[in-house]
Every structure is written in C-alpha cells, then in structure tokens.
Amino acid sequence: MSQVNSSLEVLTHSNRNIHHTLEIGDPEIGPDPKKVPLENGISGGLTGMLENFHIGTNKALQRNRKRLELLCYVILHGLLIGYFSWATYYFLEYSDSTLDTTTCSGYGFLMILFIFINFGIIYYWLIKPFVIPIFNNLLWKPLSKEISKLLTIRFVKLLVYLIIFAAIVIYLIYDTSDNRRRLIPAIGLTLFLIFGFLFSQHPGQINWNLVIWGLLIQFAFGLLTIRWDVGRNIFECLGNKTTIFLGYAMDGSAFVYGDYLVHEIAVFAFQALSTIYFLGFMINILYHYGIMQKIVVTIGEFLQLVMGTTICESSNSAANIFLGMSEAPLLLKPYLSDLTASEIHSVMTSGFATVSGTVLAAYISFGAEASHLITASVMSAPAALCYSKLLVPETEKIVATKESISLTKSEYTSVLDAASKGASLALEVVLGIISNLIAFIAFIFFLNGILSWMGELVGYTGVNVWSVERFVGYIFMPVSYIMGVPWDECEDVGRLIGIKTIINEFAAFKELGKLNLKNKRTKVIATYAICGFSNPGSIGIMISALSVLMPTKRHVVTKLVFRAFIAGEIVCFMTACIAALLIPEKLL
C-alpha cells in the first residue's frame, strides 16, 4: 500500500513539473506574446500603449475628480451668469414688458430661477456647512431646549394651543359676519377628526402635536392661497410650469403612438401614463448626479421641522402637490423599502388626497377653476400627513432618516445607465397600472350591471336606475351639508362625490360642469371635495406602483391601502371645509 502511494506521489510530482515546463519554458509552445511584459512594466505594441494611456488617464481623472467637478460647476455657473447678463441687457434695452407681467413666463421668471439657483449654491456651500452650525450652537439649540422644557409643562402647552385656537375663532367670527352659515364647516371638520380618532389603529400612540400642527399649516396655506392674491398666483404659476414640463412626455408619446391617440382622443394609457416614462427617466438622472437627494433632504428638513413628520413622507406629500400617486413615490425610490407601515400609509394617503398637474387641464376643460384646483392640492398636502398619522400612528423605528438619505450614492455606472433603467422601471409601473385599472373599473361596472337589473325588476329604470355611485351619493348627502352646502343642493353634491368615489374624479368634474347649481359657493365646495384621486381605479394604481417600487413591502401596501383610500377621501372633505370657512362672498 505504501509503494502505491509512493508511486502516485512521484507521478503527481512529474505531472506538475511537465505542466510547469510546458507553460513557462517549452520553446515550441512558448508563452503568449501578448502577455509578455516589457522591462518597464508596460505592454508592448501600439495596442498596449493605447491601453496603458487609457489606464493612466483614468487614474489621473480619479485623482482629480473633485477638482474637475468643481471646475465644471464654475464653468456652468459662469455661463449662467453670462446668459443672465445678456438677457438683462436685452430686457432693459429692447423689451417693452415689465417684471410684473413676466414673472411666470419671461424675464421675470428667469430672474426668479437665477435667484433660487444662486441661493441654493450659497446655501449648500456656505450657509449649511458654516452658518447654520454656528446659529444652532449659539442660539437655536439653547432656545429650543428652553422652549421644549416649557412645552413639557402641560399647562403651558395647553395655554399655547388655547391662544392659537382663540385667535382662529376670533378671526372666523369677524370674517364670517356677512354669512354665519360659513361656520357650519367647522362642525364638519370636528366630526372628521373624531371619526379618525375612533377608527385609529393605535389611539394611545397618536402624536397630537403633529395632528394639531398639520391642521394649523393647512389653515395657514388656505389663507396664503385663498385670501392672498400673490400666494394664489405663485402656486398657479408653479402648477402651469409643472403641466408644461409633463406635457413634453405627451410629445414623445405622440411620436410613438400618433397624434390621434394622444392629442385628439386622449387615450388614458397613451397620454396620462406616458408621463411616468418621462419622469422615471429624468428622476434617475437627477439621482445619479445627487440633485434629487438634495431636494428630498431640503424639503423633508423643512416639513420635519414644522410638523415633526419624517423626511420621506414629508417630501412625498410636497411632491404630490404637482405629481400623481405613481410619479411622486419615484422621488423616494431608493428609500421606499426602508419605510415603516405608518410612513407607507402616509405616502398612499397623500396620493389619494391630491391630484397631479397632468390632469389639471382636463378638469379646467370641464369648467373647474384653476386657482381652486391648485389651492386644493396645496392645502391637502399637510392635511394628508395630519390625518394619516391620526389613523395609523407611528409605532416603529424610523430607518430612512436625514443622515441615511443624504449619504445615499448612485448605483448606476453612467448617466445613460441611470436614464435607461429609470425608463425600464417606469414600464413595469405602467403595465401594473393598466392591468389593475381595467380590473377594478370592470368590477364596478359588473356591480352596476347587477344593481340596474335588480332595479328594473321593481320599476327603477332610466334616470332612476340603480347604481353603486347613486347609493353612495345618498350616503354623502349629510357629509355635503356639514361641509357647508345648502340642503337643497346636497343631493347634487353627494352624487358628485359618489361618482368620484366609485368611478373617478374625471367623471365627477365632467358632471359638475353640466350641473346648474344656484349657489356659487356650492360649486366651489364641490370642487374641493372631489379634487383627489380617491377612487377604486386609483387603488389599483397605488397597489401596482408601490408593489413594483417596494416589492418587499407589498403585504403592507395591500393591508393599508383601503384605510389610506378612506383617509384620502376625508382629507378632501377637510380641505373643502377649510375653503368654505375662508372664502368670502366677494371672492366667489
């Protein structure tokens, strides 16, 4: 046995020597001439020289990457200053327009963009790293610490809230002296809050500070966007610019599908859903360059400071003012898988409670006023956070914090890689939306078919035919009344809400344009009440979009989506209540 083992060891040793000889020293076979290094360590031939030049160039670029990026920023900023100076000279010398008439379209708008860009540069390069830490250490931290100590005293906190509440009551009593019926929506607002508390998942965990500040911010936004002309014009301009930007997606869609399907008959799948491709493309580019991270952190820090909500849910709520429920979550794509159940509920509630800039033109074509549509979305943003945290309070540890978001790096190899993958992800979202929309709306028509057949058997035909939206409309009659609608018009408004809830808001706005309502205030209240995406089709869109964007949290989405749907519906009613409280007769 030992002889056999010895023989095997000799054979193995011989094979290794033969293999080594063939690989290194055999003159007939020889080594690969392409792999022979020169004495200086550089590959031979022209190909080797080019390869090593490329490697050396890459190493030099990597060593000086930050300097080159800074140089690019300086050059781009210099070009911006040069162009702005050129535009300023042309405006002063040759233009007959004024700054007031060009604030949303011409030189005035360019000036606003120039100021914002330069402020952003100064903020991120000077104020945030140097000024804010000094301010925090010397003033804000000591002051906030003392304020926090005071507010921990229940009597002091209660006194502060009572003073704010008394100021609002005094203002409303004075402001509604021309029409005391305007105070009825205050009752409705109170009842909606009581409903949220009664059906809260964890009533003992509710953060009442967040709820109260959300309502105060909604009220303040109402004052700014309803009673202040400048604020109303600003948000109307932002909405118009968002609509123009998303309209470029329709141009791309028309090139692929044709003008007839996109512009003339406006097929939903080819027109409205095309914006998701464009946004996915653009947002991934912004993420690759780190711009979107800065936007998310900045907006989130502001709303987190004011309301106490987390960065992700706050940023999503702000984005929903102009973007839809499937577009806004794309801004948070890298962080969605880290969201808690309460944060996911907030994201969905914000989507159901608002409308996107892509559909405003359609609502306006039905007779709705643009200023009211923009105002409704702005006011519903903080209210969605407020009511979401009332129904589903936070009970988990927050993972997606300011620090984790700010440190997130792009995982893409190049800008083209980021753009193409953004468009590919958008395709999955669009396909999911289409499939769920067809299924949900078909189910509603199926229910209506059964109800209409049952109604015909007992004599309800024609205009009195039974349908889901008709029955839901009767349920919403009392809701219409507590929002400030006169009782003789509550049936019409309740039916509009029923159409919006069971079919969609497009059909509701179309029906609103046909109604001959006696009271202008009724039309305004109805506009706010139906200005939201809370309908069965949107449930399908929400499930599809978030399931693609956060597949590991699909079970949380499906569990909370109906609760978020109800919350979004009530947020629209709350916005209608505050609008009815604030709008005087002279603005109708």
Coordinates of C-alpha atoms in Angstrom, one line a residue, residues 75 127 154 174 223 267 582:
I75 CA -17.8 77.0 -15.9
I127 CA -24.9 78.7 4.9
R154 CA -48.9 70.5 30.3
Y174 CA -65.1 88.5 12.5
L223 CA -55.0 81.9 4.0
V267 CA -56.4 57.7 -24.6
L582 CA -62.2 81.1 4.4

